[in-house]
Amino acid sequence: MSDLLLGRVLSFTADPFVAGPEAARLDEAVLLQGGRIAAVGGAQALRAAHPGARVTDYGARLISAGFVDAHVHYPQTAMIASWGKRLIDWLNLYTFPEEMRFADADYAANVAGRYLDLTLANGTTSVCSYCTIHPGSVDALMLAAQARGQRIWAGKTCMDRNAPEGLRDTAQTGHDQSAALLARWHGVDRLSYVITPRFSPTSTPEQLEAMGALWAANPGCLMQTHLSEQLDEIAWVKGLFPQARDYLDTYESFGLLGHGGLYGHAIHLEPREKDRLREMDASLIHCPTSNTFIGSGLFDMGGLKAAGHRVGLATDTGGGSSFSMLRTMAAAYEVGQLRGRALHPAELWWLATQGSARSLLADERIGNIAPGLEADLVVIDLGSTPAIAQATARAETLWQALFPTVMMGDDRAIHAVWIGGRLRG
Ligand code: GUN
Ligand code: ZN
């Protein structure tokens, strides 16, 4: 059985930060077969070539690759929008007590399902998530994603110091439990394991070394961590690792810098750090709603993209204040404005789809609409509220029609979601 979807089909032929908005392409139809995109093109031609296909006509709605959220903490779902603290206090007051609850497998399963349903309702088809210290928290998310047919990445968050009793492993158990989870989940269906040391302050040098060894033994895995989010945090790292040249060096010297390394936030980078991240073609993950919500700072999207960095976009739920990649694009636009670089809607949309997929080294599979890619799609209503509809009424270009939804849209703009070629809702 094949499905032919008609609408305004948005895809990218290149990175618009490099090629400009012309990197975006509009077609009239996309054909799905066997869970993949089989063809993209004109409606008449595809109808004629595939008379047996089931046709769904989405009219003037936009058909895009599903959103890819490159850095989330699904265990922070219930404590999103917790008031008044900056990073370290926020972790101690809100985050760690909530993550403690994931010792209970039923609680983990409940939140995992709730989290994926919330993100799907926002058009996000793939996520890369931190879990908690508990191996069961990884099983819960993997099982929930497997049941929904989703491509996700997730890993056990390792911490062996500066975290409360009950939320610490050791260098050895962190390594061994991660290795066992990797063996259980990596490459099963659409699931991938990510090696996940939380950040340097919560790992001893021994644990960072053990994580580096695990990555060296499994170079096909991604590795995710946090880097240079807040100035207080950076000062703390310097105190904990007095011999390190900078924050990045606390990863680099333990084998935790490389291609396939995902560095969340990366706001206050020193020149050496930028150079090394670029040389290694590591991925920087921009989390704009989190960076404003926790008061972290302004990511330099313009400068880092111009220098050729690999950059993804993410909500950072629940340090981020939204499950929506539309809201996240809006925040990226606002942060860009505060840094003097207005991001074009094509750049924002690319970041939320192909850019994030590239940051996960998965752009050959997801994040775009092109033959051979997996059929994870979102159908967007470009007039989902009266405020948006009146703003788009006189739009003359695609970008004028799209930008009000980027800035003001939410889950009401999500008309339908397709996962692996199946209509999800
Ligand atoms: N740094 C270390 N852990 C976290 C976390 O859970 N959220 C954010 N935003 N930063 C972190
Ligand atoms: Zn994070």
Short mmCIF file of C-alpha atoms and ligand atoms in Angstrom, two decimals:
data_model
loop_
_atom_site.label_atom_id
_atom_site.label_comp_id
_atom_site.label_asym_id
_atom_site.label_seq_id
_atom_site.Cartn_x
_atom_site.Cartn_y
_atom_site.Cartn_z
CA MET A 1 0.00 0.00 0.00
CA SER A 2 1.32 3.45 -0.85
CA ASP A 3 0.09 6.85 0.27
CA LEU A 4 0.12 9.97 -1.85
CA LEU A 5 -0.05 13.17 0.22
CA LEU A 6 -0.98 16.40 -1.52
CA GLY A 7 -0.19 19.84 -0.08
CA ARG A 8 2.65 22.33 0.02
CA VAL A 9 5.62 20.00 0.41
CA LEU A 10 8.64 21.78 1.91
CA SER A 11 12.10 20.27 1.62
CA PHE A 12 15.71 21.45 1.52
CA THR A 13 18.32 20.83 -1.14
CA ALA A 14 21.11 22.45 0.90
CA ASP A 15 21.82 24.29 4.15
CA PRO A 16 20.15 27.73 3.87
CA PHE A 17 22.85 29.24 6.12
CA VAL A 18 25.21 28.49 3.22
CA ALA A 19 22.97 28.52 0.14
CA GLY A 20 20.35 31.06 1.25
CA PRO A 21 16.56 30.61 1.32
CA GLU A 22 16.71 29.19 -2.23
CA ALA A 23 17.88 26.00 -0.55
CA ALA A 24 14.21 25.39 0.22
CA ARG A 25 12.04 23.67 -2.36
CA LEU A 26 8.26 23.44 -2.70
CA ASP A 27 6.51 20.51 -4.35
CA GLU A 28 2.87 19.48 -4.63
CA ALA A 29 2.97 15.87 -3.57
CA VAL A 30 4.94 13.23 -1.71
CA LEU A 31 4.58 9.47 -2.17
CA LEU A 32 5.13 7.14 0.81
CA GLN A 33 5.89 3.45 0.35
CA GLY A 34 7.07 0.86 2.86
CA GLY A 35 7.70 3.46 5.57
CA ARG A 36 9.88 5.61 3.33
CA ILE A 37 9.53 8.53 0.99
CA ALA A 38 9.39 7.07 -2.51
CA ALA A 39 8.95 10.20 -4.62
CA VAL A 40 8.39 13.95 -4.43
CA GLY A 41 7.01 16.06 -7.24
CA GLY A 42 3.97 17.38 -9.08
CA ALA A 43 0.53 16.16 -8.01
CA GLN A 44 -0.71 15.26 -11.47
CA ALA A 45 2.40 13.36 -12.43
CA LEU A 46 2.53 11.37 -9.22
CA ARG A 47 -1.19 10.59 -9.33
CA ALA A 48 -0.84 9.35 -12.89
CA ALA A 49 2.22 7.27 -12.10
CA HIS A 50 0.67 5.74 -8.95
CA PRO A 51 -3.05 5.24 -9.62
CA GLY A 52 -3.35 2.68 -6.81
CA ALA A 53 -2.02 5.00 -4.10
CA ARG A 54 -4.37 6.16 -1.35
CA VAL A 55 -4.63 9.94 -1.74
CA THR A 56 -4.84 12.38 1.18
CA ASP A 57 -5.31 15.97 0.09
CA TYR A 58 -4.03 18.45 2.67
CA GLY A 59 -4.92 21.44 0.49
CA ALA A 60 -2.93 24.58 1.34
CA ARG A 61 -1.35 23.00 4.40
CA LEU A 62 2.39 22.62 4.65
CA ILE A 63 3.89 19.11 4.59
CA SER A 64 7.34 19.07 6.21
CA ALA A 65 9.75 16.59 7.68
CA GLY A 66 8.77 15.96 11.30
CA PHE A 67 10.64 18.08 13.83
CA VAL A 68 13.82 16.66 15.35
CA ASP A 69 14.57 17.74 18.93
CA ALA A 70 18.28 17.19 19.50
CA HIS A 71 18.52 17.64 23.29
CA VAL A 72 15.78 16.86 25.82
CA HIS A 73 15.43 15.45 29.31
CA TYR A 74 12.20 13.44 29.17
CA PRO A 75 12.34 12.86 32.98
CA GLN A 76 11.88 16.62 33.44
CA THR A 77 8.46 16.57 31.75
CA ALA A 78 6.45 17.04 34.95
CA MET A 79 8.65 19.80 36.38
CA ILE A 80 8.77 21.98 33.26
CA ALA A 81 8.25 25.68 34.03
CA SER A 82 9.64 25.58 37.59
CA TRP A 83 10.09 29.12 38.83
CA GLY A 84 12.93 31.34 39.81
CA LYS A 85 16.27 29.51 39.81
CA ARG A 86 19.45 29.53 37.80
CA LEU A 87 21.21 26.37 36.66
CA ILE A 88 22.88 24.91 39.76
CA ASP A 89 20.04 25.79 42.17
CA TRP A 90 17.50 24.72 39.57
CA LEU A 91 19.18 21.31 39.34
CA ASN A 92 19.32 20.86 43.11
CA LEU A 93 15.89 22.22 43.97
CA TYR A 94 13.74 20.91 41.14
CA THR A 95 15.56 18.52 38.84
CA PHE A 96 17.31 16.05 41.09
CA PRO A 97 14.27 15.39 43.34
CA GLU A 98 12.15 14.74 40.23
CA GLU A 99 14.77 12.48 38.65
CA MET A 100 14.88 10.51 41.93
CA ARG A 101 11.32 9.36 41.23
CA PHE A 102 12.50 7.36 38.21
CA ALA A 103 13.71 4.60 40.52
CA ASP A 104 10.07 3.54 40.17
CA ALA A 105 9.65 1.78 36.81
CA ASP A 106 5.91 2.48 36.67
CA TYR A 107 6.50 6.18 37.15
CA ALA A 108 9.15 6.14 34.40
CA ALA A 109 6.82 4.33 31.99
CA ASN A 110 4.03 6.78 32.74
CA VAL A 111 6.18 9.86 32.08
CA ALA A 112 7.86 8.33 29.00
CA GLY A 113 4.50 7.74 27.31
CA ARG A 114 3.18 11.15 28.35
CA TYR A 115 6.34 12.85 27.09
CA LEU A 116 6.25 11.21 23.64
CA ASP A 117 2.54 11.97 23.27
CA LEU A 118 3.14 15.63 24.16
CA THR A 119 5.98 15.96 21.67
CA LEU A 120 4.08 14.15 18.91
CA ALA A 121 1.18 16.55 19.46
CA ASN A 122 3.72 19.28 18.75
CA GLY A 123 4.91 17.65 15.52
CA THR A 124 8.19 16.29 16.92
CA THR A 125 8.84 12.83 15.51
CA SER A 126 12.41 12.25 16.78
CA VAL A 127 14.17 13.21 20.00
CA CYS A 128 17.57 12.70 21.57
CA SER A 129 16.94 12.36 25.31
CA TYR A 130 18.80 12.17 28.57
CA CYS A 131 17.21 9.69 30.94
CA THR A 132 18.11 9.40 34.66
CA ILE A 133 20.72 7.42 36.53
CA HIS A 134 18.29 4.46 36.60
CA PRO A 135 18.64 1.91 33.79
CA GLY A 136 14.87 1.41 33.96
CA SER A 137 14.38 5.03 32.85
CA VAL A 138 16.11 4.14 29.56
CA ASP A 139 14.03 1.00 29.10
CA ALA A 140 10.85 3.01 29.69
CA LEU A 141 11.57 5.56 26.95
CA MET A 142 12.90 2.99 24.48
CA LEU A 143 9.80 0.82 24.93
CA ALA A 144 7.46 3.80 24.56
CA ALA A 145 9.22 4.93 21.36
CA GLN A 146 9.32 1.39 20.00
CA ALA A 147 5.58 1.07 20.50
CA ARG A 148 5.07 4.30 18.53
CA GLY A 149 7.51 3.29 15.77
CA GLN A 150 9.71 6.33 16.43
CA ARG A 151 13.39 6.91 15.72
CA ILE A 152 14.87 8.15 19.00
CA TRP A 153 18.19 8.37 20.79
CA ALA A 154 18.49 8.00 24.57
CA GLY A 155 21.01 7.19 27.27
CA LYS A 156 21.41 6.66 30.99
CA THR A 157 22.60 9.92 32.57
CA CYS A 158 25.76 9.07 34.51
CA MET A 159 26.73 10.99 37.68
CA ASP A 160 29.11 9.88 40.42
CA ARG A 161 29.53 13.11 42.41
CA ASN A 162 27.80 16.39 43.30
CA ALA A 163 24.39 14.75 43.13
CA PRO A 164 22.25 13.45 46.00
CA GLU A 165 22.45 9.94 47.42
CA GLY A 166 20.21 7.78 45.27
CA LEU A 167 21.14 9.67 42.13
CA ARG A 168 24.77 8.63 41.91
CA ASP A 169 26.42 5.64 40.29
CA THR A 170 30.19 4.98 40.23
CA ALA A 171 32.75 5.05 37.45
CA GLN A 172 32.40 1.27 37.19
CA THR A 173 28.61 0.88 37.52
CA GLY A 174 28.00 3.88 35.26
CA HIS A 175 30.14 2.24 32.60
CA ASP A 176 28.73 -1.25 33.05
CA GLN A 177 25.08 -0.22 33.15
CA SER A 178 25.58 2.00 30.08
CA ALA A 179 27.29 -0.85 28.24
CA ALA A 180 24.45 -3.25 29.08
CA LEU A 181 21.80 -0.75 27.91
CA LEU A 182 23.78 -0.09 24.74
CA ALA A 183 23.88 -3.81 24.02
CA ARG A 184 20.14 -4.10 24.72
CA TRP A 185 18.89 -1.15 22.65
CA HIS A 186 21.39 0.21 20.14
CA GLY A 187 20.18 -0.56 16.62
CA VAL A 188 16.98 -2.29 17.75
CA ASP A 189 14.17 -1.14 15.42
CA ARG A 190 14.64 2.65 15.16
CA LEU A 191 16.32 3.06 18.56
CA SER A 192 19.85 4.26 19.27
CA TYR A 193 21.79 4.39 22.51
CA VAL A 194 23.70 7.57 23.41
CA ILE A 195 26.59 7.55 25.89
CA THR A 196 25.55 10.20 28.42
CA PRO A 197 27.82 11.70 31.09
CA ARG A 198 25.58 14.52 32.43
CA PHE A 199 28.32 17.20 32.66
CA SER A 200 31.80 17.52 34.15
CA PRO A 201 30.67 18.77 37.60
CA THR A 202 28.73 15.56 38.29
CA SER A 203 31.40 13.12 37.10
CA THR A 204 34.78 12.33 38.62
CA PRO A 205 37.75 12.12 36.27
CA GLU A 206 37.49 8.33 36.69
CA GLN A 207 33.91 8.33 35.43
CA LEU A 208 34.72 10.62 32.48
CA GLU A 209 37.57 8.28 31.60
CA ALA A 210 35.28 5.24 31.77
CA MET A 211 32.73 7.01 29.53
CA GLY A 212 35.52 7.88 27.09
CA ALA A 213 36.58 4.23 27.01
CA LEU A 214 32.99 3.14 26.35
CA TRP A 215 32.72 5.59 23.45
CA ALA A 216 36.06 4.43 22.02
CA ALA A 217 34.76 0.86 22.15
CA ASN A 218 31.49 1.91 20.47
CA PRO A 219 32.41 4.63 17.97
CA GLY A 220 29.12 4.17 16.12
CA CYS A 221 27.26 5.63 19.10
CA LEU A 222 26.65 9.28 19.75
CA MET A 223 27.83 10.84 23.03
CA GLN A 224 25.91 13.69 24.66
CA THR A 225 26.74 16.10 27.45
CA HIS A 226 26.47 19.76 28.50
CA LEU A 227 29.07 22.46 27.81
CA SER A 228 29.51 26.08 28.94
CA GLU A 229 25.90 26.87 29.74
CA GLN A 230 26.31 29.39 32.60
CA LEU A 231 29.23 31.44 33.91
CA ASP A 232 28.85 30.06 37.48
CA GLU A 233 28.97 26.55 36.09
CA ILE A 234 32.15 27.30 34.12
CA ALA A 235 33.83 28.72 37.24
CA TRP A 236 32.81 25.57 39.15
CA VAL A 237 34.29 23.34 36.43
CA LYS A 238 37.56 25.29 36.57
CA GLY A 239 37.70 24.70 40.34
CA LEU A 240 36.96 20.98 39.98
CA PHE A 241 39.48 20.45 37.16
CA PRO A 242 42.31 22.92 37.92
CA GLN A 243 44.61 21.34 35.34
CA ALA A 244 42.12 21.67 32.46
CA ARG A 245 42.77 24.33 29.80
CA ASP A 246 39.05 25.13 29.62
CA TYR A 247 35.65 23.44 30.05
CA LEU A 248 35.93 21.50 26.79
CA ASP A 249 39.28 20.12 27.92
CA THR A 250 37.53 18.29 30.79
CA TYR A 251 35.90 16.19 28.04
CA GLU A 252 38.71 16.24 25.51
CA SER A 253 41.32 14.88 27.90
CA PHE A 254 39.13 11.85 28.67
CA GLY A 255 38.27 10.90 25.08
CA LEU A 256 34.91 12.70 25.15
CA LEU A 257 35.47 15.10 22.26
CA GLY A 258 34.75 13.85 18.77
CA HIS A 259 32.54 13.64 15.70
CA GLY A 260 29.23 12.34 17.00
CA GLY A 261 29.69 14.25 20.26
CA LEU A 262 26.69 16.45 21.10
CA TYR A 263 27.45 19.46 23.30
CA GLY A 264 24.32 21.07 24.72
CA HIS A 265 24.18 24.88 25.09
CA ALA A 266 27.80 25.82 24.18
CA ILE A 267 27.15 29.49 24.88
CA HIS A 268 30.25 30.91 26.56
CA LEU A 269 32.94 29.30 24.41
CA GLU A 270 36.56 30.35 24.37
CA PRO A 271 38.43 30.59 21.04
CA ARG A 272 40.31 27.34 21.63
CA GLU A 273 37.08 25.52 22.39
CA LYS A 274 35.44 26.77 19.20
CA ASP A 275 38.46 25.77 17.14
CA ARG A 276 38.60 22.26 18.57
CA LEU A 277 34.85 21.69 18.25
CA ARG A 278 35.05 22.79 14.62
CA GLU A 279 38.12 20.66 13.88
CA MET A 280 36.40 17.59 15.29
CA ASP A 281 33.13 18.44 13.49
CA ALA A 282 31.34 18.00 16.82
CA SER A 283 27.70 19.03 17.20
CA LEU A 284 26.60 22.10 19.14
CA ILE A 285 23.00 21.98 20.30
CA HIS A 286 21.21 25.30 20.68
CA CYS A 287 18.49 25.30 23.35
CA PRO A 288 17.06 28.83 23.18
CA THR A 289 13.99 28.61 25.44
CA SER A 290 16.17 27.04 28.11
CA ASN A 291 18.90 29.64 27.72
CA THR A 292 16.45 32.48 28.33
CA PHE A 293 14.35 30.63 30.93
CA ILE A 294 17.32 29.65 33.15
CA GLY A 295 19.09 32.89 32.30
CA SER A 296 22.13 31.27 30.68
CA GLY A 297 23.04 33.59 27.82
CA LEU A 298 22.82 34.13 24.08
CA PHE A 299 24.10 31.44 21.71
CA ASP A 300 26.07 32.83 18.77
CA MET A 301 24.20 31.11 15.93
CA GLY A 302 25.36 33.54 13.24
CA GLY A 303 29.03 33.34 14.17
CA LEU A 304 29.13 29.60 14.76
CA LYS A 305 27.26 28.70 11.57
CA ALA A 306 29.41 31.09 9.53
CA ALA A 307 32.49 29.35 10.95
CA GLY A 308 31.12 26.02 9.71
CA HIS A 309 29.99 24.43 12.96
CA ARG A 310 27.49 21.58 12.96
CA VAL A 311 24.50 22.96 14.92
CA GLY A 312 21.22 21.40 16.01
CA LEU A 313 18.16 22.89 17.68
CA ALA A 314 16.45 21.62 20.81
CA THR A 315 13.86 22.33 23.49
CA ASP A 316 15.98 21.08 26.42
CA THR A 317 12.74 20.07 28.17
CA GLY A 318 12.33 20.82 31.11
CA GLY A 319 15.06 23.52 31.48
CA GLY A 320 13.46 24.67 28.27
CA SER A 321 9.98 26.06 28.77
CA SER A 322 8.18 24.32 25.90
CA PHE A 323 7.67 20.98 24.16
CA SER A 324 7.18 22.78 20.84
CA MET A 325 9.85 23.17 18.17
CA LEU A 326 7.76 26.04 16.75
CA ARG A 327 8.18 27.90 20.05
CA THR A 328 11.84 26.87 20.01
CA MET A 329 12.32 28.37 16.53
CA ALA A 330 10.71 31.58 17.79
CA ALA A 331 13.11 31.71 20.72
CA ALA A 332 16.06 31.06 18.39
CA TYR A 333 14.86 34.00 16.31
CA GLU A 334 14.64 36.22 19.41
CA VAL A 335 18.08 35.18 20.65
CA GLY A 336 19.45 35.83 17.16
CA GLN A 337 17.92 39.31 17.18
CA LEU A 338 19.54 40.06 20.54
CA ARG A 339 22.86 39.06 18.94
CA GLY A 340 22.23 41.18 15.85
CA ARG A 341 21.50 38.34 13.42
CA ALA A 342 17.89 37.89 12.26
CA LEU A 343 17.55 34.22 11.32
CA HIS A 344 15.54 33.66 8.14
CA PRO A 345 12.46 31.40 8.43
CA ALA A 346 14.21 28.99 6.06
CA GLU A 347 17.17 28.83 8.45
CA LEU A 348 14.89 28.30 11.46
CA TRP A 349 12.87 25.55 9.76
CA TRP A 350 16.04 23.86 8.51
CA LEU A 351 17.51 23.90 12.03
CA ALA A 352 14.39 22.24 13.48
CA THR A 353 14.46 19.47 10.86
CA GLN A 354 17.58 18.78 8.81
CA GLY A 355 19.99 20.74 11.02
CA SER A 356 19.03 18.72 14.07
CA ALA A 357 19.12 15.50 12.04
CA ARG A 358 22.65 16.43 10.85
CA SER A 359 23.68 17.12 14.44
CA LEU A 360 22.63 13.54 15.23
CA LEU A 361 24.48 12.27 12.12
CA ALA A 362 21.10 11.05 10.87
CA ASP A 363 20.34 13.33 7.92
CA GLU A 364 20.51 10.38 5.53
CA ARG A 365 17.51 8.92 7.38
CA ILE A 366 15.33 11.71 8.77
CA GLY A 367 14.87 15.49 8.81
CA ASN A 368 14.00 16.12 5.16
CA ILE A 369 11.60 15.07 2.42
CA ALA A 370 13.54 13.27 -0.28
CA PRO A 371 13.37 9.81 -1.86
CA GLY A 372 14.81 7.12 0.39
CA LEU A 373 14.36 8.98 3.67
CA GLU A 374 12.15 7.58 6.40
CA ALA A 375 8.60 8.92 6.18
CA ASP A 376 8.35 10.97 9.39
CA LEU A 377 6.24 13.97 8.45
CA VAL A 378 4.27 16.78 10.00
CA VAL A 379 1.35 18.55 8.34
CA ILE A 380 1.06 22.18 9.42
CA ASP A 381 -1.97 24.42 9.37
CA LEU A 382 -0.63 27.90 8.53
CA GLY A 383 -3.73 29.65 9.88
CA SER A 384 -4.24 27.75 13.12
CA THR A 385 -5.47 30.65 15.27
CA PRO A 386 -7.31 33.88 14.42
CA ALA A 387 -4.17 35.88 15.24
CA ILE A 388 -2.04 33.81 12.89
CA ALA A 389 -4.68 33.61 10.17
CA GLN A 390 -5.11 37.39 10.00
CA ALA A 391 -1.33 37.86 9.85
CA THR A 392 -0.92 35.40 6.98
CA ALA A 393 -3.95 36.64 5.04
CA ARG A 394 -1.89 38.96 2.90
CA ALA A 395 1.23 36.81 2.63
CA GLU A 396 2.71 36.81 -0.84
CA THR A 397 5.56 34.40 -0.27
CA LEU A 398 5.93 31.08 1.47
CA TRP A 399 8.08 32.68 4.12
CA GLN A 400 5.53 35.38 4.86
CA ALA A 401 2.92 32.64 5.17
CA LEU A 402 5.14 30.57 7.45
CA PHE A 403 6.71 33.10 9.80
CA PRO A 404 3.58 33.95 11.86
CA THR A 405 3.26 30.23 12.62
CA VAL A 406 6.94 30.09 13.60
CA MET A 407 6.52 33.03 15.97
CA MET A 408 3.02 32.40 17.32
CA GLY A 409 2.23 28.76 16.54
CA ASP A 410 1.78 25.89 18.99
CA ASP A 411 0.23 22.43 18.97
CA ARG A 412 -2.91 23.84 17.35
CA ALA A 413 -0.86 24.27 14.15
CA ILE A 414 -0.14 20.54 13.99
CA HIS A 415 -2.78 19.07 11.70
CA ALA A 416 -1.33 15.56 11.30
CA VAL A 417 1.78 13.53 12.04
CA TRP A 418 3.10 10.57 10.04
CA ILE A 419 5.66 8.21 11.59
CA GLY A 420 7.46 5.68 9.43
CA GLY A 421 4.83 6.11 6.73
CA ARG A 422 1.88 5.64 9.09
CA LEU A 423 -0.64 8.30 10.04
CA ARG A 424 -0.37 8.81 13.76
CA GLY A 425 -3.06 11.42 14.30
N1 GUN B 1 23.45 20.81 33.00
C1 GUN B 1 23.55 19.61 33.63
N2 GUN B 1 22.35 19.02 33.74
C2 GUN B 1 21.47 19.83 33.14
C3 GUN B 1 20.06 19.75 32.92
O1 GUN B 1 19.38 18.81 33.30
N3 GUN B 1 19.51 20.81 32.26
C4 GUN B 1 20.25 21.87 31.82
N4 GUN B 1 19.64 22.86 31.19
N5 GUN B 1 21.55 21.96 32.04
C5 GUN B 1 22.16 20.96 32.68
ZN ZN B 2 20.19 19.48 29.02
#
